[in-house]
JSON list of C-alpha atoms in Angstrom, two decimals:
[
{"chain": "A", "resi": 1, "resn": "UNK", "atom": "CA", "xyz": [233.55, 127.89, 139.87]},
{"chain": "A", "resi": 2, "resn": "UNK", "atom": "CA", "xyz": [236.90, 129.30, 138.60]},
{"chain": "A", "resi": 3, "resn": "UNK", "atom": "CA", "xyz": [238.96, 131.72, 140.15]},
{"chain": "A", "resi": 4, "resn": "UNK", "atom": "CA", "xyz": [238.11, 134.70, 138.99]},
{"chain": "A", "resi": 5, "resn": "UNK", "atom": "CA", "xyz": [234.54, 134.11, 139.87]},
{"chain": "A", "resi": 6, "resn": "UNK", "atom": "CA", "xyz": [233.56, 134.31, 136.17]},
{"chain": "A", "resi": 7, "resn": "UNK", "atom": "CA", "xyz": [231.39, 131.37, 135.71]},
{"chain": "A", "resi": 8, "resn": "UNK", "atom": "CA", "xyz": [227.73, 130.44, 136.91]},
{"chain": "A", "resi": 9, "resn": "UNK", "atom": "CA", "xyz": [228.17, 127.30, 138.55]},
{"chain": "A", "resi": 10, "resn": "UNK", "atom": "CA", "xyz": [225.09, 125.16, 136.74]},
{"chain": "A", "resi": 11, "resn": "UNK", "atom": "CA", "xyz": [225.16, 121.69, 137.64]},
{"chain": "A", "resi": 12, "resn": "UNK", "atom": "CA", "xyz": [226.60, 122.26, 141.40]},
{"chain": "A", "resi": 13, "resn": "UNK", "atom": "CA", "xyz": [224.82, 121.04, 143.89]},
{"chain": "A", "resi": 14, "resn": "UNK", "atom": "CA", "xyz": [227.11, 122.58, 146.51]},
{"chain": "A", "resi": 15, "resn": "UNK", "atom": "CA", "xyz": [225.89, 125.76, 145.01]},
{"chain": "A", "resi": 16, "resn": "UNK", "atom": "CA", "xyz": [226.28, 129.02, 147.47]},
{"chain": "A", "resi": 17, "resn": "UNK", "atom": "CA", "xyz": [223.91, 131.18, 147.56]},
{"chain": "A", "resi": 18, "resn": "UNK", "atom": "CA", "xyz": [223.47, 134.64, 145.96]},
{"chain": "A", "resi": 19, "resn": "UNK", "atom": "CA", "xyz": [223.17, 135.94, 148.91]},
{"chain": "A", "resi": 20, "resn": "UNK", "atom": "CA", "xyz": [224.93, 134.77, 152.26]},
{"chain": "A", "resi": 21, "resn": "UNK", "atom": "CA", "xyz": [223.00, 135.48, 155.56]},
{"chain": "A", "resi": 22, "resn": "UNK", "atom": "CA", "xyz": [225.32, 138.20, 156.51]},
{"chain": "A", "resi": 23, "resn": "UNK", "atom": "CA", "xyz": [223.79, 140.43, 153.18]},
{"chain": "A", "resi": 24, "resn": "UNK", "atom": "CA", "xyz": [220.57, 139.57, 153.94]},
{"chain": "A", "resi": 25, "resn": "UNK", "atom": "CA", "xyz": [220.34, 140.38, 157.44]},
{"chain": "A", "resi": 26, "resn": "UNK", "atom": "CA", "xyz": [222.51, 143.22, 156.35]},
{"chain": "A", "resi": 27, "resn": "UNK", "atom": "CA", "xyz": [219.99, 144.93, 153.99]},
{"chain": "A", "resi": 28, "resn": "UNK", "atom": "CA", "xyz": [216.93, 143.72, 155.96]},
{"chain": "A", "resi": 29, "resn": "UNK", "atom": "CA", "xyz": [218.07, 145.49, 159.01]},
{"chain": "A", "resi": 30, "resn": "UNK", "atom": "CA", "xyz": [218.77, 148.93, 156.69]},
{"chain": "A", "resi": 31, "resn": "UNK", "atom": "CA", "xyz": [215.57, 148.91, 155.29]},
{"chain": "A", "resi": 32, "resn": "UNK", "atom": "CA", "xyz": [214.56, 148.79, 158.87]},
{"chain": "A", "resi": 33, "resn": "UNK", "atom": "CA", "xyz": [216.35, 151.35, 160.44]},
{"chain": "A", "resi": 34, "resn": "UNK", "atom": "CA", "xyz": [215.37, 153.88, 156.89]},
{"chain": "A", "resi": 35, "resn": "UNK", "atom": "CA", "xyz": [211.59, 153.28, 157.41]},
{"chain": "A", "resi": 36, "resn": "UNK", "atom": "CA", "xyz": [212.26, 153.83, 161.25]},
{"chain": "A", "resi": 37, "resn": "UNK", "atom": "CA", "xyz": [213.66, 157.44, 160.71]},
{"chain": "A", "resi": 38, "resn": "UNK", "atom": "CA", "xyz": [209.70, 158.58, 159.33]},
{"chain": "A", "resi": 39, "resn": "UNK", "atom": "CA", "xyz": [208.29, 156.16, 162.50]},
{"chain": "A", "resi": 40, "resn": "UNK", "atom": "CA", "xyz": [210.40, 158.00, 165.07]},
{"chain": "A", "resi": 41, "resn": "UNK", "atom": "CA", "xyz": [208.75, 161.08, 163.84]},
{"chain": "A", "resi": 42, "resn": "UNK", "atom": "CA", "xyz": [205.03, 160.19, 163.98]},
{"chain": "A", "resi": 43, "resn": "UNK", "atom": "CA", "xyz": [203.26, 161.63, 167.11]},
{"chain": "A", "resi": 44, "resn": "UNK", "atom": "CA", "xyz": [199.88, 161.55, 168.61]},
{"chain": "A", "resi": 45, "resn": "UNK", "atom": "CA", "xyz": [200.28, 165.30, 167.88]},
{"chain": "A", "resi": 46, "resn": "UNK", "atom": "CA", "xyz": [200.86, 164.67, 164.38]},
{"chain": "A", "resi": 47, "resn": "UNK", "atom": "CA", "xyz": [197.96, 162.83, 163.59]},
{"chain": "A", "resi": 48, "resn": "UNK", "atom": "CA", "xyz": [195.50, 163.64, 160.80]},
{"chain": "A", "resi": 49, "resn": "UNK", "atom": "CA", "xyz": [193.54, 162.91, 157.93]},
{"chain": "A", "resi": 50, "resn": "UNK", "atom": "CA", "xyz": [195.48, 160.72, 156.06]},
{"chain": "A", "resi": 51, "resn": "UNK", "atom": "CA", "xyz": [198.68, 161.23, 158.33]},
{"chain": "A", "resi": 52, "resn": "UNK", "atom": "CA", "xyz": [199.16, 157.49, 158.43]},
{"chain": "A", "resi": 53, "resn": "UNK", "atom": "CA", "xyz": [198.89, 156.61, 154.69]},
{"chain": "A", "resi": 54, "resn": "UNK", "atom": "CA", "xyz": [201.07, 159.81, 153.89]},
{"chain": "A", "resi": 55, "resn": "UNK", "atom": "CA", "xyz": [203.91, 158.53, 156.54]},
{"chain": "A", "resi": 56, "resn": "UNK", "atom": "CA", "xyz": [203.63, 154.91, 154.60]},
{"chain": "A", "resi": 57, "resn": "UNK", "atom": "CA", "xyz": [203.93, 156.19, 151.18]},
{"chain": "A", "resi": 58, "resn": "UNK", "atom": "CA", "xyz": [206.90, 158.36, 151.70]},
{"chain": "A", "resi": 59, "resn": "UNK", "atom": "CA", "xyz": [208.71, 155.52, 154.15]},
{"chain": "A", "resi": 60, "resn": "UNK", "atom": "CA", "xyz": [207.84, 153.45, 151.04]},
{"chain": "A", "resi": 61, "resn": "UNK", "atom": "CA", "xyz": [209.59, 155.96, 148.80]},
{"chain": "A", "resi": 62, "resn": "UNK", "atom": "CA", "xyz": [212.06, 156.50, 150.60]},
{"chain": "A", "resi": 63, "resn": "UNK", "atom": "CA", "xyz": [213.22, 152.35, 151.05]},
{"chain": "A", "resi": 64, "resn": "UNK", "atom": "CA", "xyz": [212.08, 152.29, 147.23]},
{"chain": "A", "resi": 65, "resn": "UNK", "atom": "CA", "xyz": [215.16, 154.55, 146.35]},
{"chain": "A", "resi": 66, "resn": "UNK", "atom": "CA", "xyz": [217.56, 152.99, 148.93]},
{"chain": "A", "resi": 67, "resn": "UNK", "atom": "CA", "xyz": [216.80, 149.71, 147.73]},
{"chain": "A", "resi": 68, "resn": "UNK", "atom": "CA", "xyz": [217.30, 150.69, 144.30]},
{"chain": "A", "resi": 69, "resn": "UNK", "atom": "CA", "xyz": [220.85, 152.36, 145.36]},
{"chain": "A", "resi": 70, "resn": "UNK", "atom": "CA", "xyz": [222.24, 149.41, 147.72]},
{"chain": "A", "resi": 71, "resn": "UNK", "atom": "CA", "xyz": [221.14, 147.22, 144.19]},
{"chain": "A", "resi": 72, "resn": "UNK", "atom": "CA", "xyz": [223.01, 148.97, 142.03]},
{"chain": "A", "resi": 73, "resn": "UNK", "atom": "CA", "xyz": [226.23, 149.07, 144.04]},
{"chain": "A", "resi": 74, "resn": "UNK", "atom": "CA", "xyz": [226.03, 145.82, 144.71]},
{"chain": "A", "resi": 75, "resn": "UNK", "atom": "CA", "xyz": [226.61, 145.45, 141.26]},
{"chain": "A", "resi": 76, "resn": "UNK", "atom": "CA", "xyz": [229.37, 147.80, 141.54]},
{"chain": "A", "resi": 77, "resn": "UNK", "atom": "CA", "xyz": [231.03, 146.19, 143.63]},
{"chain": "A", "resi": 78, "resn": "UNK", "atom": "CA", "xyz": [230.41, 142.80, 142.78]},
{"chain": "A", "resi": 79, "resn": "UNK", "atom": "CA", "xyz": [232.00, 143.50, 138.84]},
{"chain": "A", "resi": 80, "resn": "UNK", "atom": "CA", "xyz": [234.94, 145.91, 140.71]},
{"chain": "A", "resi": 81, "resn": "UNK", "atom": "CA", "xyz": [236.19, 142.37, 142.83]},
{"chain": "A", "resi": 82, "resn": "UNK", "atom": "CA", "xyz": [235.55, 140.17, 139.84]},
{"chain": "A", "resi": 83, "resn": "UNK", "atom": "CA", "xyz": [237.84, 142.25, 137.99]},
{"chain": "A", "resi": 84, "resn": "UNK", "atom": "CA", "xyz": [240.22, 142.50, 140.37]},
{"chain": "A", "resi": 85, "resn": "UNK", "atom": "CA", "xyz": [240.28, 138.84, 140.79]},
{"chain": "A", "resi": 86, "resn": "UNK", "atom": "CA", "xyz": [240.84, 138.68, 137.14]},
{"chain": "A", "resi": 87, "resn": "UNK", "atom": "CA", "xyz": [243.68, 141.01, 136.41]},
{"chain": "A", "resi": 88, "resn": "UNK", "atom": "CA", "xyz": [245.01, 138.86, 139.32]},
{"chain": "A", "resi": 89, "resn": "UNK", "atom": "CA", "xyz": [244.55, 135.55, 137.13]},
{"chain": "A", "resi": 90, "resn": "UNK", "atom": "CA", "xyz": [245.91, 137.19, 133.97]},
{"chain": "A", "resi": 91, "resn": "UNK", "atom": "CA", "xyz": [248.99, 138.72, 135.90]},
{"chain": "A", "resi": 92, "resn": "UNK", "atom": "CA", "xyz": [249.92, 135.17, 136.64]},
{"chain": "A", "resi": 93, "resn": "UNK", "atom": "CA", "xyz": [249.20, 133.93, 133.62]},
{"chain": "A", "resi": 94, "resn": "UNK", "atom": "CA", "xyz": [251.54, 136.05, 131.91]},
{"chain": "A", "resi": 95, "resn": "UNK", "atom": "CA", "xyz": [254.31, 135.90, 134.81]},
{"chain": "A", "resi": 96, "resn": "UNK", "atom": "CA", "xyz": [256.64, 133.16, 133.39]},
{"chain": "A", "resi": 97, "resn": "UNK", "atom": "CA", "xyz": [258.73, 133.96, 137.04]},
{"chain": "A", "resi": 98, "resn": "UNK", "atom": "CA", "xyz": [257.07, 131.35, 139.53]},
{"chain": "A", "resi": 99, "resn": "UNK", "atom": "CA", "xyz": [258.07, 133.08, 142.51]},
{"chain": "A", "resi": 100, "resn": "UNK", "atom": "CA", "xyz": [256.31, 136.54, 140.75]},
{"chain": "A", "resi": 101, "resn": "UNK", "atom": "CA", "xyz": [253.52, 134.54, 140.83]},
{"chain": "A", "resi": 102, "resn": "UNK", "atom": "CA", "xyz": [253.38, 133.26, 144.17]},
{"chain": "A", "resi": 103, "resn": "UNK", "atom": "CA", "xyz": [253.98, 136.69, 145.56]},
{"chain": "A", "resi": 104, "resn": "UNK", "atom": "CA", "xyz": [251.35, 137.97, 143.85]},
{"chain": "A", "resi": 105, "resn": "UNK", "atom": "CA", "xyz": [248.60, 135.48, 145.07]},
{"chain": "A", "resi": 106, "resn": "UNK", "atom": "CA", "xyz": [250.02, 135.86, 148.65]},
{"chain": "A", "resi": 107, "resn": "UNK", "atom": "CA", "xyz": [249.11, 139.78, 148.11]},
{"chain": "A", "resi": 108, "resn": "UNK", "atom": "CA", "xyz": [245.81, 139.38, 147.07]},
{"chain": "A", "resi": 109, "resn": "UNK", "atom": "CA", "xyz": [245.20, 137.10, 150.38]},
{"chain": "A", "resi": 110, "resn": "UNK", "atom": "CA", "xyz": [243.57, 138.23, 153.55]},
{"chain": "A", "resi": 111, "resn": "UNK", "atom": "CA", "xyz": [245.78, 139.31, 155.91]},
{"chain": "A", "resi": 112, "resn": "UNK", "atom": "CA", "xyz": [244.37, 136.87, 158.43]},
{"chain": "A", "resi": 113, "resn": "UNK", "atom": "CA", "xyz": [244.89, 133.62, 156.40]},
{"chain": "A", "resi": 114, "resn": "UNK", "atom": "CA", "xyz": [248.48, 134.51, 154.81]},
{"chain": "A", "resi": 115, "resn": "UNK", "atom": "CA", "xyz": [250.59, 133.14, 157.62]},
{"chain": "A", "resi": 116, "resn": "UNK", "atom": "CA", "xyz": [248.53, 129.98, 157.40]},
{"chain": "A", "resi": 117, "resn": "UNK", "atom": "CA", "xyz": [249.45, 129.08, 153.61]},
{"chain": "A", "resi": 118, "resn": "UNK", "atom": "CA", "xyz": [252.79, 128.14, 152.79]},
{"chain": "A", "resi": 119, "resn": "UNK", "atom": "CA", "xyz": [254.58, 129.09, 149.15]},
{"chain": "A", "resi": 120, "resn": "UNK", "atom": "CA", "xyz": [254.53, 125.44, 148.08]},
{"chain": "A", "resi": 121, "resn": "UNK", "atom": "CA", "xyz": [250.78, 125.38, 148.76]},
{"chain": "A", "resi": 122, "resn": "UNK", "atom": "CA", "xyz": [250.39, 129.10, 147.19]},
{"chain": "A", "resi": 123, "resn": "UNK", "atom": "CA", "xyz": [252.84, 127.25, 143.88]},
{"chain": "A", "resi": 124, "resn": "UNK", "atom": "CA", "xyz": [250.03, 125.23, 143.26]},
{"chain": "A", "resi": 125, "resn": "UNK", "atom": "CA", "xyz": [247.39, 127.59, 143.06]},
{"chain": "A", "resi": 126, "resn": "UNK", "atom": "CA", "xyz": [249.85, 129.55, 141.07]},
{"chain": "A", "resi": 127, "resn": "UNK", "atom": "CA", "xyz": [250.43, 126.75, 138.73]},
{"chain": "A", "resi": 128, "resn": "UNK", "atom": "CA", "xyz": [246.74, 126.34, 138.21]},
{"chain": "A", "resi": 129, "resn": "UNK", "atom": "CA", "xyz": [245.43, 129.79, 137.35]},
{"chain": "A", "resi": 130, "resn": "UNK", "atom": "CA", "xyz": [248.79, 129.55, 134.75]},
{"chain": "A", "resi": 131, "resn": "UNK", "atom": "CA", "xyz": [247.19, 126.76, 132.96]},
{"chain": "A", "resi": 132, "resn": "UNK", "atom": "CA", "xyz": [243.36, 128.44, 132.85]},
{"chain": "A", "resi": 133, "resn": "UNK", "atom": "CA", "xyz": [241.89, 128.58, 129.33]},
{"chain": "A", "resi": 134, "resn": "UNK", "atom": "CA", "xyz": [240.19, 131.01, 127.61]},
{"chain": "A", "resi": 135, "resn": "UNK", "atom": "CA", "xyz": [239.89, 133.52, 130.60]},
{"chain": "A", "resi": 136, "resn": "UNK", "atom": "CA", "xyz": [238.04, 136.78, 129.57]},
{"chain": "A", "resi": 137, "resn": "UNK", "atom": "CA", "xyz": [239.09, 140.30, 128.73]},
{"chain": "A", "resi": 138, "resn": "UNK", "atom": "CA", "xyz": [237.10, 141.92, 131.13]},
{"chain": "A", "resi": 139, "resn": "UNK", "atom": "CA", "xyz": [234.85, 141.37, 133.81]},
{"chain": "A", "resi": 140, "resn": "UNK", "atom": "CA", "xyz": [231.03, 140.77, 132.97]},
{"chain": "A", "resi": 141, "resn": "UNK", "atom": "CA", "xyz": [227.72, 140.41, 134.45]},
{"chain": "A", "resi": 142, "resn": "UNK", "atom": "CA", "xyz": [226.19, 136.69, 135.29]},
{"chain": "A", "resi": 143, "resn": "UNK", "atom": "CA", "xyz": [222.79, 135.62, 135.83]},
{"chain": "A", "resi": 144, "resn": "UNK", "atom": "CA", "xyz": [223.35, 135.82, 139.78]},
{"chain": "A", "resi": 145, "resn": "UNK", "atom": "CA", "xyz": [224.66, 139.01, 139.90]},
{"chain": "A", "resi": 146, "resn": "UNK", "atom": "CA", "xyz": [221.39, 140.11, 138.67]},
{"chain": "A", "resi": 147, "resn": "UNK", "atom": "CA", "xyz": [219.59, 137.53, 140.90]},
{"chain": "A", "resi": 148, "resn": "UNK", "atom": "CA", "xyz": [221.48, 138.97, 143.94]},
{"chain": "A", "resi": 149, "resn": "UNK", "atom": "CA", "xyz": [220.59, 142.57, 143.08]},
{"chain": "A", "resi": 150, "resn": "UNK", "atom": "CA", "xyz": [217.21, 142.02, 142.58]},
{"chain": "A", "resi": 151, "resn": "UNK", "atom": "CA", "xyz": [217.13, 140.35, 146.14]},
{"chain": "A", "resi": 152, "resn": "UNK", "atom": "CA", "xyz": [218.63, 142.94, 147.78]},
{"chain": "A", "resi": 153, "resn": "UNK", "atom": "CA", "xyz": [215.73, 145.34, 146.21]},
{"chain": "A", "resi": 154, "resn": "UNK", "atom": "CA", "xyz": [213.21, 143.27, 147.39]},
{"chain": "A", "resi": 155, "resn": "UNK", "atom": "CA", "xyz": [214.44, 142.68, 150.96]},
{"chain": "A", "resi": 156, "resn": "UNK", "atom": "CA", "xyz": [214.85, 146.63, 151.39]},
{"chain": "A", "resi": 157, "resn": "UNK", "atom": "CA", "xyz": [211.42, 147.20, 150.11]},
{"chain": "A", "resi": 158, "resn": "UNK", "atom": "CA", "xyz": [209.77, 144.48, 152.04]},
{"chain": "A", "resi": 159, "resn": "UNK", "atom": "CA", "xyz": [211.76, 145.68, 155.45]},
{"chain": "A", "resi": 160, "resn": "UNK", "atom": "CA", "xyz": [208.92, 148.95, 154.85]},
{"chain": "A", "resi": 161, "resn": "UNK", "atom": "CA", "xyz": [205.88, 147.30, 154.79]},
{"chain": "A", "resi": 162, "resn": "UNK", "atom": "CA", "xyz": [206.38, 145.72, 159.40]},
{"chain": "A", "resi": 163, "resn": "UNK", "atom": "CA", "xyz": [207.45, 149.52, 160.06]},
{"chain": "A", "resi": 164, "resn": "UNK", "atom": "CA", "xyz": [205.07, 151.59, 157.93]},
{"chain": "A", "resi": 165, "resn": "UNK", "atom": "CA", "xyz": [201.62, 149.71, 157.48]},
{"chain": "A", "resi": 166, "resn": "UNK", "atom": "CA", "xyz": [200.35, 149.95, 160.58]},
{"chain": "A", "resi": 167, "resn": "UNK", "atom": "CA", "xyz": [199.86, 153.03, 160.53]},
{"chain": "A", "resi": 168, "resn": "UNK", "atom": "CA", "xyz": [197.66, 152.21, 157.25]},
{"chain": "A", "resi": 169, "resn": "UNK", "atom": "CA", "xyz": [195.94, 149.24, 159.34]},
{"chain": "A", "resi": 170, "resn": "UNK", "atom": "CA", "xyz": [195.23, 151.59, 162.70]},
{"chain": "A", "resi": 171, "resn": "UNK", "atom": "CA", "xyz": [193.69, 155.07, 162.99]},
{"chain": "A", "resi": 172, "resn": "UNK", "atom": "CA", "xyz": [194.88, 155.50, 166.32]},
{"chain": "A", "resi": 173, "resn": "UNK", "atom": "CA", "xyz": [198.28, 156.65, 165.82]},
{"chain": "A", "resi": 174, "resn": "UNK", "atom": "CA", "xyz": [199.74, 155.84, 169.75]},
{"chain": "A", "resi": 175, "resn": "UNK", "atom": "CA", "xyz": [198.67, 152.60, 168.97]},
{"chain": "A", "resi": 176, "resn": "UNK", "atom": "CA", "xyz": [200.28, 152.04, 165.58]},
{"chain": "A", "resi": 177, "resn": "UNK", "atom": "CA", "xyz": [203.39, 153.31, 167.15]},
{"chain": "A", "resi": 178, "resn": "UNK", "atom": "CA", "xyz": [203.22, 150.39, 169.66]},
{"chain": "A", "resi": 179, "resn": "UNK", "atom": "CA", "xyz": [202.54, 147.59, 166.59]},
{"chain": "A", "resi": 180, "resn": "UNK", "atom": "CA", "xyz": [205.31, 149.03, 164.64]},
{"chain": "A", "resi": 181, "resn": "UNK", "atom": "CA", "xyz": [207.93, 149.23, 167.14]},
{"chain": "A", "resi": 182, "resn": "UNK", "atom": "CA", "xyz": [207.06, 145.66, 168.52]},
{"chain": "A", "resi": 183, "resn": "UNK", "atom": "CA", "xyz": [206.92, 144.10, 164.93]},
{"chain": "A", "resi": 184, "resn": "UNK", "atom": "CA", "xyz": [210.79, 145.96, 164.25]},
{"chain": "A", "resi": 185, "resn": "UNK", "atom": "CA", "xyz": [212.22, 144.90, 167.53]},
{"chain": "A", "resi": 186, "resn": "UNK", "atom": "CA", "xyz": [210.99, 141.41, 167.07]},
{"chain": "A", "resi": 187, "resn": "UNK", "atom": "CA", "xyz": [212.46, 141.68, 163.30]},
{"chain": "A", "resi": 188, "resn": "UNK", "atom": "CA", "xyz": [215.63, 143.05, 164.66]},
{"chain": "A", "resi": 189, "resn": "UNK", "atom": "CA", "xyz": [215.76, 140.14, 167.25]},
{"chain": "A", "resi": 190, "resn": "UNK", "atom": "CA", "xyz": [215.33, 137.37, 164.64]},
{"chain": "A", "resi": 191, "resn": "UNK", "atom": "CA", "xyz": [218.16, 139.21, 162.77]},
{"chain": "A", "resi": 192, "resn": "UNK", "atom": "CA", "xyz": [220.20, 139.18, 165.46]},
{"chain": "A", "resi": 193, "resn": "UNK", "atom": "CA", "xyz": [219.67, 135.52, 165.83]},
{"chain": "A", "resi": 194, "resn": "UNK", "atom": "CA", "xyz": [220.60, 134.33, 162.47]},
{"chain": "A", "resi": 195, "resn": "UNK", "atom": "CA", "xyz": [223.28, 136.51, 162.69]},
{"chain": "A", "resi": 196, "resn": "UNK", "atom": "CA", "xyz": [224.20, 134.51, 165.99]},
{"chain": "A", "resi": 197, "resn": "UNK", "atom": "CA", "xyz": [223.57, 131.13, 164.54]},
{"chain": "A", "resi": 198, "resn": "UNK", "atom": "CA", "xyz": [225.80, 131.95, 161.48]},
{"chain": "A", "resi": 199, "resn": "UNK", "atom": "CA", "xyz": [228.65, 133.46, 163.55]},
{"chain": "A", "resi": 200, "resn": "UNK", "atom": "CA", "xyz": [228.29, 130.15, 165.97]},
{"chain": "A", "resi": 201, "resn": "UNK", "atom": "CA", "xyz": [227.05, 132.32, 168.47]},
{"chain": "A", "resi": 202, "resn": "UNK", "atom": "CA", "xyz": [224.11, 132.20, 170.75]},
{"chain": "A", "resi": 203, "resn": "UNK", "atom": "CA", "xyz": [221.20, 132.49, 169.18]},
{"chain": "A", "resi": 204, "resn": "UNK", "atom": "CA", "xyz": [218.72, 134.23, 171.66]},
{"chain": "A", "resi": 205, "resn": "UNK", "atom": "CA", "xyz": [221.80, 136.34, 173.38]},
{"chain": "A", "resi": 206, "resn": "UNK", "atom": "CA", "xyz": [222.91, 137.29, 169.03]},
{"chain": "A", "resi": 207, "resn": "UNK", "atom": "CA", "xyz": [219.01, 138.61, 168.65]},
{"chain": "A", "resi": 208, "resn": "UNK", "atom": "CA", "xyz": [218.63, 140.47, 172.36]},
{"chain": "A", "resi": 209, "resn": "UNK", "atom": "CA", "xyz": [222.31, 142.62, 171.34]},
{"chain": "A", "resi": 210, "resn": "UNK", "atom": "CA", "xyz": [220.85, 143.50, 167.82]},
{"chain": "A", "resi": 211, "resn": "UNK", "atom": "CA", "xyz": [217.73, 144.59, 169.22]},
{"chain": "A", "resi": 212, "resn": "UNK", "atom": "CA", "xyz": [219.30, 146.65, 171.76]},
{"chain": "A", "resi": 213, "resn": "UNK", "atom": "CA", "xyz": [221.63, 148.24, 168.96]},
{"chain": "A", "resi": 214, "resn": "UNK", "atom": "CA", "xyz": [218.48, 148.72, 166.70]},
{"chain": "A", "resi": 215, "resn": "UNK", "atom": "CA", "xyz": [217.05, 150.84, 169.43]},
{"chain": "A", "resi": 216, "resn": "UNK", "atom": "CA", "xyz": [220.13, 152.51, 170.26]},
{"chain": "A", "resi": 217, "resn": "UNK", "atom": "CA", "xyz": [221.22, 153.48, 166.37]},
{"chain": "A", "resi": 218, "resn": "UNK", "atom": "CA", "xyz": [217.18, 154.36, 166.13]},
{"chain": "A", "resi": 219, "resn": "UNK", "atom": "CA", "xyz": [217.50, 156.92, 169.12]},
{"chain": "A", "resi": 220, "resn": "UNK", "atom": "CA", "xyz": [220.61, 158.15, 167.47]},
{"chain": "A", "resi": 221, "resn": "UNK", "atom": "CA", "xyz": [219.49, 158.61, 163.91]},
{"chain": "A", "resi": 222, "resn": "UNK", "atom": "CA", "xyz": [216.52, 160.82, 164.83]},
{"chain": "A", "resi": 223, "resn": "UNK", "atom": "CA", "xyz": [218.61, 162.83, 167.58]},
{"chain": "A", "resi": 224, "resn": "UNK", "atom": "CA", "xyz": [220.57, 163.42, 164.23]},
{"chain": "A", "resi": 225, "resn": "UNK", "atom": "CA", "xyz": [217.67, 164.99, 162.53]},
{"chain": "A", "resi": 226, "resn": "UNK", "atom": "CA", "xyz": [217.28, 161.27, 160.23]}
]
């Protein structure tokens, strides 16, 4: 892949994925905590004909919208870095001062790494994205961008269907409370894990804190009239 992140990588086998665990877990655990604001309002007083199907549908609507919002800027955002990391490549390309150059890469690094690279190392980065052919005019759409947005959709949606349907699957409202908040703790909890796993964390300890915080920021949101 070249530096400005322009190119599909066909071919790689070190390929990374469209989405890292981090956005997945991410999204997953905001479809969660949307379809949990219509949950935390369901009763045994507020059952009815057709209570449980109408809380499903409009959960479903609701994580239908978001997903189709969090897709979108995702897309956003993924062309507004691209073409950052762009103007980046073409501002070195045209710098014929090396130490511009340098000082311009060493910007556009995380604060964290910069005291970790020196200019000599930085030079020959510099040197490289000098020497890059036929780089693009603007920033454009690829295949995974697409991919990745369509993936973020689907794991907003899906995050409806543990929350919401059973209170399709069970009349008994009290008890589709119980299956719903059992089935989103245990999906928080798994979250939490990879989450753990990916961070080098503990795993088990990773998924008991994000199930704590999902009931915490669940409490919260419908105090807050979510």
């Amino acid at each position: 892949m070249d530096v400005t992140g322009l190119t599909d990588q066909q071919g790689n086998d070190a390929r990374e994925p469209v989405l890292d665990t981090v956005d997945r877990v991410s999204e997953l655990c905001f479809g969660l905590f949307m379809a949990l604001t219509f949950v935390g309002a369901v009763s045994a007083a507020t059952a009815g004909e057709g209570a449980g199907r109408k809380m499903f549908y409009t959960a479903l609507g609701c994580n239908l919208a978001w997903g189709l919002a969090d897709a979108v800027m995702f897309l956003v955002r993924t062309l507004t870095n691209r073409g950052r990391r762009l103007t980046l490549a073409w501002t070195i390309k045209h710098q014929s001062d090396a130490a511009a150059g340098v000082r311009a890469l060493r910007k556009a690094l995380p604060p964290w790494i910069t005291p970790l690279i020196a200019d000599t190392e930085l030079e020959l980065i510099r040197a490289r994205v000098a020497t890059l052919p036929d780089l693009p005019r603007r920033p454009v759409f690829v295949r995974d961008d697409v991919i990745g947005a369509v993936g973020i959709f689907v794991i907003v949606v899906a995050s409806t269907f543990p929350v919401a349907l059973p209170f399709v699957l069970f009349s008994d409202v009290p008890t589709a409370l119980i299956v719903s908040r059992v089935l989103t703790i245990a999906m928080l909890f798994g979250s939490g894990m990879a989450l753990g796993y990916h961070a080098g964390f503990s795993g088990w300890k990773a998924g008991l804190a994000m199930a704590a915080l999902g009931v915490a920021l669940t409490v919260a949101i419908i105090s807050l009239g979510g």
